Coordinates of C-alpha atoms in Angstrom, one line a residue:
M1 CA 9.3 5.6 41.6
K2 CA 7.3 4.8 44.7
E3 CA 8.9 2.6 47.4
H4 CA 6.6 -0.4 46.9
E5 CA 7.0 -0.5 43.1
A6 CA 9.4 -3.1 41.7
P7 CA 12.3 -1.6 39.7
A8 CA 11.9 -1.9 35.9
F9 CA 14.7 -2.5 33.4
T10 CA 12.7 -1.2 30.5
A11 CA 9.4 0.4 29.8
T12 CA 7.4 0.7 26.6
T13 CA 4.0 1.2 25.2
L14 CA 1.7 -1.6 24.3
T15 CA 1.9 -0.5 20.7
E16 CA 5.7 -0.9 20.7
L17 CA 5.6 -4.3 22.4
A18 CA 3.0 -5.6 19.9
A19 CA 5.1 -4.4 17.0
Q20 CA 8.3 -5.8 18.4
A21 CA 6.8 -9.3 18.7
I22 CA 5.6 -9.3 15.1
R23 CA 9.0 -7.9 13.8
H24 CA 10.7 -10.9 15.3
G25 CA 8.4 -13.3 13.3
M26 CA 5.8 -14.0 16.0
T27 CA 2.1 -13.9 15.6
W28 CA -0.3 -12.7 18.4
T29 CA -2.5 -15.7 19.0
V30 CA -4.0 -14.0 22.0
F31 CA -4.2 -10.2 22.3
R32 CA -6.7 -9.0 24.9
P33 CA -5.4 -5.9 26.7
E34 CA -8.7 -5.4 28.4
H35 CA -8.2 -8.7 30.2
G36 CA -4.5 -8.5 30.5
V37 CA -4.0 -11.7 28.5
F38 CA -1.3 -11.9 25.8
L39 CA 0.5 -14.7 23.8
A40 CA 2.7 -14.3 20.8
E41 CA 4.4 -17.3 19.1
G42 CA 6.5 -18.0 16.0
N43 CA 10.0 -18.1 14.6
G44 CA 11.4 -20.0 17.6
H45 CA 10.0 -17.4 20.1
T46 CA 7.2 -17.4 22.6
L47 CA 6.2 -14.2 24.4
R48 CA 3.8 -14.6 27.3
L49 CA 2.5 -11.7 29.4
K50 CA 0.7 -12.4 32.6
A51 CA -1.4 -9.6 34.1
Q52 CA -0.6 -9.6 37.8
Q53 CA -2.3 -6.2 37.9
L54 CA -4.0 -4.4 35.1
L55 CA -0.8 -2.5 34.2
D56 CA 1.9 -4.9 35.5
F57 CA 3.1 -7.5 33.1
E58 CA 5.9 -10.1 33.2
I59 CA 7.7 -11.1 30.0
I60 CA 8.9 -14.7 29.7
P61 CA 10.9 -15.1 26.4
D62 CA 12.0 -18.4 25.0
P63 CA 15.7 -18.8 24.2
P64 CA 16.5 -17.1 20.8
P65 CA 16.8 -19.4 17.7
K66 CA 20.2 -20.6 16.7
S67 CA 20.1 -18.8 13.4
K68 CA 18.1 -15.8 12.2
V69 CA 16.3 -15.8 8.9
L70 CA 16.6 -12.5 7.1
D71 CA 13.2 -12.8 5.5
H72 CA 11.4 -12.7 8.9
L73 CA 12.6 -9.1 9.4
Y74 CA 10.3 -6.1 8.8
I75 CA 11.4 -2.6 7.9
P76 CA 12.1 -0.9 11.3
S77 CA 10.1 2.3 11.3
P78 CA 7.4 3.9 13.4
L79 CA 5.4 4.3 10.2
V80 CA 5.6 0.6 9.5
D81 CA 4.4 -0.1 13.0
K82 CA 1.1 1.5 12.0
L83 CA 0.6 -1.3 9.5
F84 CA 0.6 -3.9 12.2
F85 CA -2.6 -2.3 13.4
G86 CA -4.2 -2.0 10.0
I87 CA -3.4 1.7 9.7
L88 CA -1.9 2.9 6.4
P89 CA 0.3 5.9 6.9
G90 CA -0.5 8.6 4.3
Y91 CA 2.3 10.5 2.5
E92 CA 2.4 13.9 4.3
P93 CA 3.8 16.0 1.5
F94 CA 0.8 15.0 -0.6
H95 CA -1.5 16.0 2.3
L96 CA -2.7 12.5 2.8
P97 CA -3.9 11.4 6.3
N98 CA -3.6 8.0 7.8
Y99 CA -6.2 5.5 6.5
R100 CA -7.6 2.7 8.6
I101 CA -8.0 -0.3 6.4
G102 CA -7.5 -3.3 8.7
S103 CA -11.1 -4.5 8.7
T104 CA -13.9 -4.6 6.1
A105 CA -15.8 -2.0 8.1
E106 CA -12.8 0.3 8.1
V107 CA -12.4 -0.1 4.4
Y108 CA -16.0 1.0 3.8
T109 CA -15.5 4.0 6.1
T110 CA -12.2 5.0 4.3
M111 CA -13.7 4.6 0.9
S112 CA -16.7 6.6 1.9
S113 CA -14.4 9.4 3.0
L114 CA -12.8 9.4 -0.4
D115 CA -16.0 9.1 -2.3
P116 CA -18.9 10.7 -0.4
T117 CA -21.4 9.6 -3.1
G118 CA -21.2 6.1 -1.7
S119 CA -21.1 4.5 -5.1
A120 CA -17.6 3.1 -4.7
T121 CA -18.4 1.7 -1.3
K122 CA -21.5 0.0 -2.7
K123 CA -19.4 -1.5 -5.5
I124 CA -17.0 -2.9 -3.0
R125 CA -19.8 -4.6 -1.1
D126 CA -21.4 -5.9 -4.3
N127 CA -18.1 -7.3 -5.7
R128 CA -17.4 -9.6 -2.7
Y129 CA -17.6 -13.3 -3.6
P130 CA -18.1 -15.4 -0.5
S131 CA -17.6 -18.6 -2.5
F132 CA -14.2 -17.5 -3.8
A133 CA -12.6 -14.8 -1.5
P134 CA -15.0 -12.9 0.7
D135 CA -12.2 -10.5 1.8
C136 CA -10.9 -9.6 -1.7
L137 CA -11.6 -5.9 -2.0
F138 CA -10.7 -5.6 -5.7
G139 CA -9.4 -2.3 -6.8
F140 CA -9.4 -0.7 -3.4
S141 CA -6.0 -2.3 -2.6
D142 CA -4.4 0.3 -4.9
I143 CA -4.7 2.7 -2.0
I144 CA -1.6 1.0 -0.4
P145 CA 1.0 2.0 -3.1
L146 CA -0.7 5.2 -4.0
A147 CA -1.2 6.7 -0.5
A148 CA 1.8 5.3 1.4
P149 CA 5.2 7.0 1.6
M150 CA 8.4 5.2 0.6
L151 CA 9.1 3.0 3.6
R152 CA 12.2 1.2 2.6
Q153 CA 15.6 2.7 3.2
Y154 CA 18.1 3.5 0.4
S155 CA 20.9 1.8 2.4
S156 CA 19.0 -1.4 3.2
T157 CA 17.5 -4.4 1.4
I158 CA 15.0 -5.0 4.1
I159 CA 11.7 -4.5 2.4
R160 CA 9.1 -6.7 4.2
L161 CA 6.0 -4.9 5.4
P162 CA 3.2 -6.2 7.7
I163 CA -0.1 -6.9 6.0
P164 CA -2.4 -4.0 6.9
A165 CA -5.6 -5.1 5.2
Q166 CA -7.6 -8.2 4.3
Y167 CA -6.5 -7.8 0.7
T168 CA -3.3 -6.2 -0.4
V169 CA -2.4 -7.3 -3.9
G170 CA -3.8 -5.9 -7.1
L171 CA -3.2 -4.8 -10.7
L172 CA -0.3 -2.6 -9.6
T173 CA 1.4 -5.8 -8.3
H174 CA 0.9 -8.3 -11.0
K175 CA 2.9 -8.9 -14.2
E176 CA -0.3 -8.6 -16.2
G177 CA -0.9 -5.1 -14.9
F178 CA 2.7 -4.1 -15.8
V179 CA 2.7 -5.6 -19.3
V180 CA -0.7 -4.3 -20.3
F181 CA 0.1 -0.8 -18.9
R182 CA 3.3 -0.7 -21.1
H183 CA 1.4 -1.6 -24.3
R184 CA -1.5 0.8 -23.6
L185 CA 1.0 3.6 -22.7
N186 CA 2.7 3.1 -26.1
R187 CA -0.6 3.2 -27.8
F188 CA -1.7 6.3 -25.9
I189 CA 1.5 8.2 -26.8
A190 CA 1.2 7.1 -30.5
S191 CA -2.4 8.4 -30.9
P192 CA -3.0 11.6 -32.9
R193 CA -5.0 12.9 -30.0
Y194 CA -2.0 12.8 -27.7
V195 CA 0.0 15.1 -30.0
T196 CA -2.9 17.5 -30.4
E197 CA -3.5 17.8 -26.6
R198 CA 0.2 18.6 -25.9
K199 CA 0.0 21.8 -28.0
D200 CA -1.6 23.5 -25.1
T201 CA 0.9 26.0 -23.8
R202 CA -0.5 25.8 -20.3
L203 CA 0.7 22.2 -19.7
Y204 CA 3.3 21.5 -17.1
A205 CA 5.9 18.9 -18.3
P206 CA 3.7 18.1 -21.4
Y207 CA 5.8 15.0 -22.4
I208 CA 6.1 13.4 -19.0
A209 CA 4.5 10.3 -20.5
F210 CA 7.5 9.8 -22.7
W211 CA 9.7 9.8 -19.6
V212 CA 7.5 7.2 -18.0
R213 CA 7.8 5.0 -21.2
D214 CA 11.5 5.4 -21.4
K215 CA 12.1 4.7 -17.7
Y216 CA 9.8 1.7 -17.8
C217 CA 11.8 0.3 -20.8
E218 CA 15.0 1.0 -19.0
L219 CA 13.9 -0.9 -15.9
T220 CA 12.6 -3.8 -18.0
E221 CA 16.0 -4.1 -19.9
R222 CA 18.1 -3.9 -16.7
F223 CA 16.0 -6.0 -14.4
P224 CA 13.9 -9.0 -15.4
E225 CA 12.1 -8.9 -12.0
W226 CA 10.7 -5.4 -12.8
E227 CA 7.7 -6.8 -14.7
D228 CA 7.6 -10.2 -13.1
E229 CA 6.4 -10.2 -9.5
V230 CA 6.9 -14.0 -9.2
L231 CA 10.6 -13.5 -10.0
A232 CA 10.9 -10.5 -7.8
N233 CA 9.3 -12.3 -4.8
K234 CA 11.8 -15.1 -5.0
Q235 CA 14.0 -12.5 -3.3
I236 CA 12.4 -10.8 -0.3
N237 CA 14.9 -9.1 2.1
N238 CA 17.8 -10.0 -0.1
R239 CA 16.5 -8.3 -3.3
S240 CA 19.2 -6.5 -5.4
M241 CA 20.2 -3.2 -3.9
E242 CA 20.8 -1.9 -7.5
F243 CA 17.2 -2.8 -8.4
L244 CA 15.7 -1.3 -5.3
N245 CA 17.5 1.9 -5.6
A246 CA 16.6 2.2 -9.3
C247 CA 12.9 1.7 -8.5
N248 CA 13.2 4.1 -5.6
A249 CA 14.8 6.8 -7.8
A250 CA 12.0 6.4 -10.3
W251 CA 9.4 6.8 -7.5
D252 CA 11.2 9.9 -6.3
Y253 CA 11.0 11.5 -9.8
C254 CA 7.3 10.7 -10.1
T255 CA 6.8 12.1 -6.6
G256 CA 8.5 15.4 -7.6
H257 CA 6.3 15.7 -10.7
L258 CA 3.1 15.2 -8.7
F259 CA 4.3 17.5 -5.9
N260 CA 4.8 20.3 -8.4
L261 CA 1.2 19.7 -9.6
I262 CA 0.0 20.0 -6.0
R263 CA 2.0 23.3 -5.6
T264 CA 0.5 24.6 -8.9
Y265 CA -3.1 23.6 -8.5
G266 CA -3.9 23.0 -4.8
K267 CA -3.1 20.8 -1.9
N268 CA -6.0 18.3 -2.5
F269 CA -5.0 17.7 -6.1
Y270 CA -3.4 14.3 -5.6
R271 CA -5.9 13.2 -3.0
D272 CA -8.7 13.8 -5.4
L273 CA -6.8 12.1 -8.2
M274 CA -6.3 9.0 -6.1
A275 CA -9.9 9.0 -5.0
A276 CA -11.1 9.4 -8.6
H277 CA -9.0 6.4 -9.6
L278 CA -10.2 4.2 -6.7
K279 CA -13.8 5.1 -7.3
H280 CA -13.6 3.4 -10.7
A281 CA -10.9 0.9 -10.0
V282 CA -13.2 -1.1 -7.7
N283 CA -15.3 -2.0 -10.8
W284 CA -12.6 -3.9 -12.7
W285 CA -13.1 -7.4 -11.4
H286 CA -16.8 -7.6 -12.2
Q287 CA -16.4 -5.9 -15.6
A288 CA -13.4 -7.9 -16.6
W289 CA -15.3 -11.2 -16.1
N290 CA -18.4 -9.8 -17.9
R291 CA -16.2 -8.9 -20.9
M292 CA -14.6 -12.3 -20.9
R293 CA -18.0 -14.1 -20.8
A294 CA -19.2 -11.9 -23.7
G295 CA -16.0 -12.7 -25.8
E296 CA -14.9 -9.1 -25.6
A297 CA -11.7 -9.5 -23.7
R298 CA -8.6 -7.8 -25.3
D299 CA -5.1 -9.0 -25.8
N300 CA -3.7 -10.7 -22.6
Y301 CA -0.1 -11.1 -24.1
G302 CA -0.1 -14.8 -23.0
L303 CA -0.8 -13.9 -19.3
R304 CA -3.8 -14.4 -17.0
D305 CA -6.7 -13.1 -19.0
Y306 CA -8.9 -11.6 -16.3
I307 CA -6.1 -9.6 -14.7
A308 CA -4.8 -8.4 -18.1
E309 CA -8.4 -7.3 -18.9
G310 CA -8.5 -5.4 -15.6
M311 CA -5.6 -3.2 -16.6
H312 CA -7.2 -2.6 -20.0
L313 CA -10.2 -1.4 -18.0
Y314 CA -8.0 0.9 -16.0
W315 CA -7.1 2.7 -19.2
D316 CA -10.7 2.7 -20.2
Y317 CA -11.5 4.5 -17.0
L318 CA -9.1 7.3 -17.7
D319 CA -11.7 9.5 -19.3
L320 CA -14.0 8.8 -16.3
V321 CA -11.2 9.8 -13.9
V322 CA -10.7 13.1 -15.8
K323 CA -14.5 13.7 -15.6
E324 CA -14.5 12.9 -11.9
M325 CA -11.7 15.4 -11.3
Q326 CA -13.5 18.1 -13.2
E327 CA -16.6 17.5 -11.1
R328 CA -14.5 17.8 -8.0
G329 CA -13.5 21.3 -8.9
W330 CA -10.4 20.8 -11.1
S331 CA -12.0 22.0 -14.3
K332 CA -9.2 24.6 -14.8
V333 CA -6.6 21.9 -15.0
P334 CA -5.9 21.0 -18.6
E335 CA -7.3 17.5 -19.5
A336 CA -3.9 16.4 -20.8
T337 CA -2.3 17.3 -17.4
L338 CA -4.9 15.2 -15.6
K339 CA -4.3 12.2 -17.9
D340 CA -0.5 12.5 -17.5
A341 CA -0.9 12.8 -13.7
W342 CA -2.8 9.5 -13.7
I343 CA -0.1 7.8 -15.8
V344 CA 2.6 9.1 -13.4
M345 CA 0.6 8.0 -10.4
V346 CA 0.1 4.5 -11.6
F347 CA 3.8 4.1 -12.6
R348 CA 4.7 5.4 -9.2
G349 CA 2.6 2.7 -7.7
F350 CA 4.4 0.1 -9.7
C351 CA 7.7 1.5 -8.4
W352 CA 6.5 1.5 -4.8
W353 CA 5.5 -2.2 -5.0
R354 CA 8.8 -3.3 -6.3
C355 CA 10.5 -1.6 -3.3
H356 CA 8.3 -3.5 -0.8
W357 CA 7.0 -7.0 -0.1
M358 CA 3.9 -8.1 1.8
M359 CA 2.4 -11.3 0.4
E360 CA 3.7 -14.8 -0.2
G361 CA 3.8 -15.8 -3.8
Q362 CA 0.5 -15.7 -5.5
E363 CA -1.5 -15.7 -2.3
M364 CA -4.6 -13.5 -2.8
C365 CA -6.1 -13.3 0.7
V366 CA -4.0 -13.7 3.8
A367 CA -4.7 -14.7 7.4
P368 CA -4.7 -11.4 9.4
E369 CA -1.6 -10.7 11.3
R370 CA -2.6 -7.2 12.2
L371 CA -4.1 -6.1 15.5
P372 CA -7.2 -4.0 16.1
S373 CA -6.5 -0.3 15.2
E374 CA -8.0 0.9 18.5
Y375 CA -5.0 -0.4 20.3
Y376 CA -2.5 1.7 18.4
E377 CA -0.8 4.4 20.4
D378 CA 1.5 7.0 18.9
S379 CA 5.0 5.8 19.8
S380 CA 6.4 9.3 19.3
E381 CA 5.7 9.9 23.0
D382 CA 8.2 8.7 25.5
A383 CA 7.2 5.5 27.3
R384 CA 6.2 5.9 30.9
Y385 CA 7.0 3.7 33.9
L386 CA 4.2 1.8 35.5
G387 CA 1.9 4.0 37.6
E388 CA 2.8 7.3 36.1
K389 CA -0.3 7.5 34.0
E390 CA -3.2 5.2 34.9
D391 CA -5.4 5.7 31.8
E392 CA -2.7 4.4 29.5
Y393 CA -1.5 0.9 28.9
V394 CA 2.2 0.7 29.8
V395 CA 4.2 -2.5 29.8
V396 CA 7.1 -3.1 32.1
A397 CA 9.7 -5.8 31.5
K398 CA 11.1 -7.2 34.7
A399 CA 14.2 -9.3 35.4

């Protein structure tokens, strides 16, 4: 260090500082790095940073609270830190990149990258209802459980994640989605067409849908919170370890099945399957309400009718997903394999959600707690002391 520089006790990147504040239950009410003005408050803490010079900040913490509330804690992970900035980490073994979803504009850009035709992005624009929830990007939110890696740790019940987008919940979260999926899966397996299609000797794991059905029933019998997100969300960071590990193990098995399909058919298999699903999933809200108005809604099993109809529509889209996959160059993959892969992918999404928590109760749209994605820096690089690199934001905590 140079002679005139004050000694530092710690040094960190701006990304790490921002994430640490939110991890401790604070919200950034002022976050303007370009002006050197910062203020984070909440959970009994206040974090103020005064810019004496552009890269020289002083941290003034309030005394810590007398007691810590477990539910304020987030999963401690560099991957989770990305969510604070509206960046969804993609699952690397499936060859998925990071997806920026923190703003509506970023959602449009991400959806366009998955569906170059632009039809899905247009549907997202058309489906926004300013009078109800202008930030509800119906169907697109499925990208969160379908693209992200498993972020919780087997040895921990800490499952809270920061909210990476304007809209995070969806049919893979709600009880209606679970229950209708179970009934439609049973109907799918019982159909004569299912048996006929499985006679194809080229199929990999031809009866994987039976495993999904049996595992689903097992989780339902063992854990009442499996189907019911309201019951599950009564326990956030103190959710049953047995339940979490059971869901995690089912997610692992599904991941193994899909990974084998990737190895068999090509590295972009899962990416295209997810993209094909999202392309049609964004239609469910509008079409569900149209069917209800026309008196064509199907059995909702005593649950919320429009959400139940949404999962019925997901099953209706299955043939369209298969067609989309064939148009994307996967015509040599047996149709039955494509359908089974979709079933496994959706079930895997259910498992992912039960291992994580983002929203409060039935809240649909949430106030943003994420920071602009342009301020994210890869924390894998070592933090540098003030003055070592002038073109990088570096925060120094002084005594």
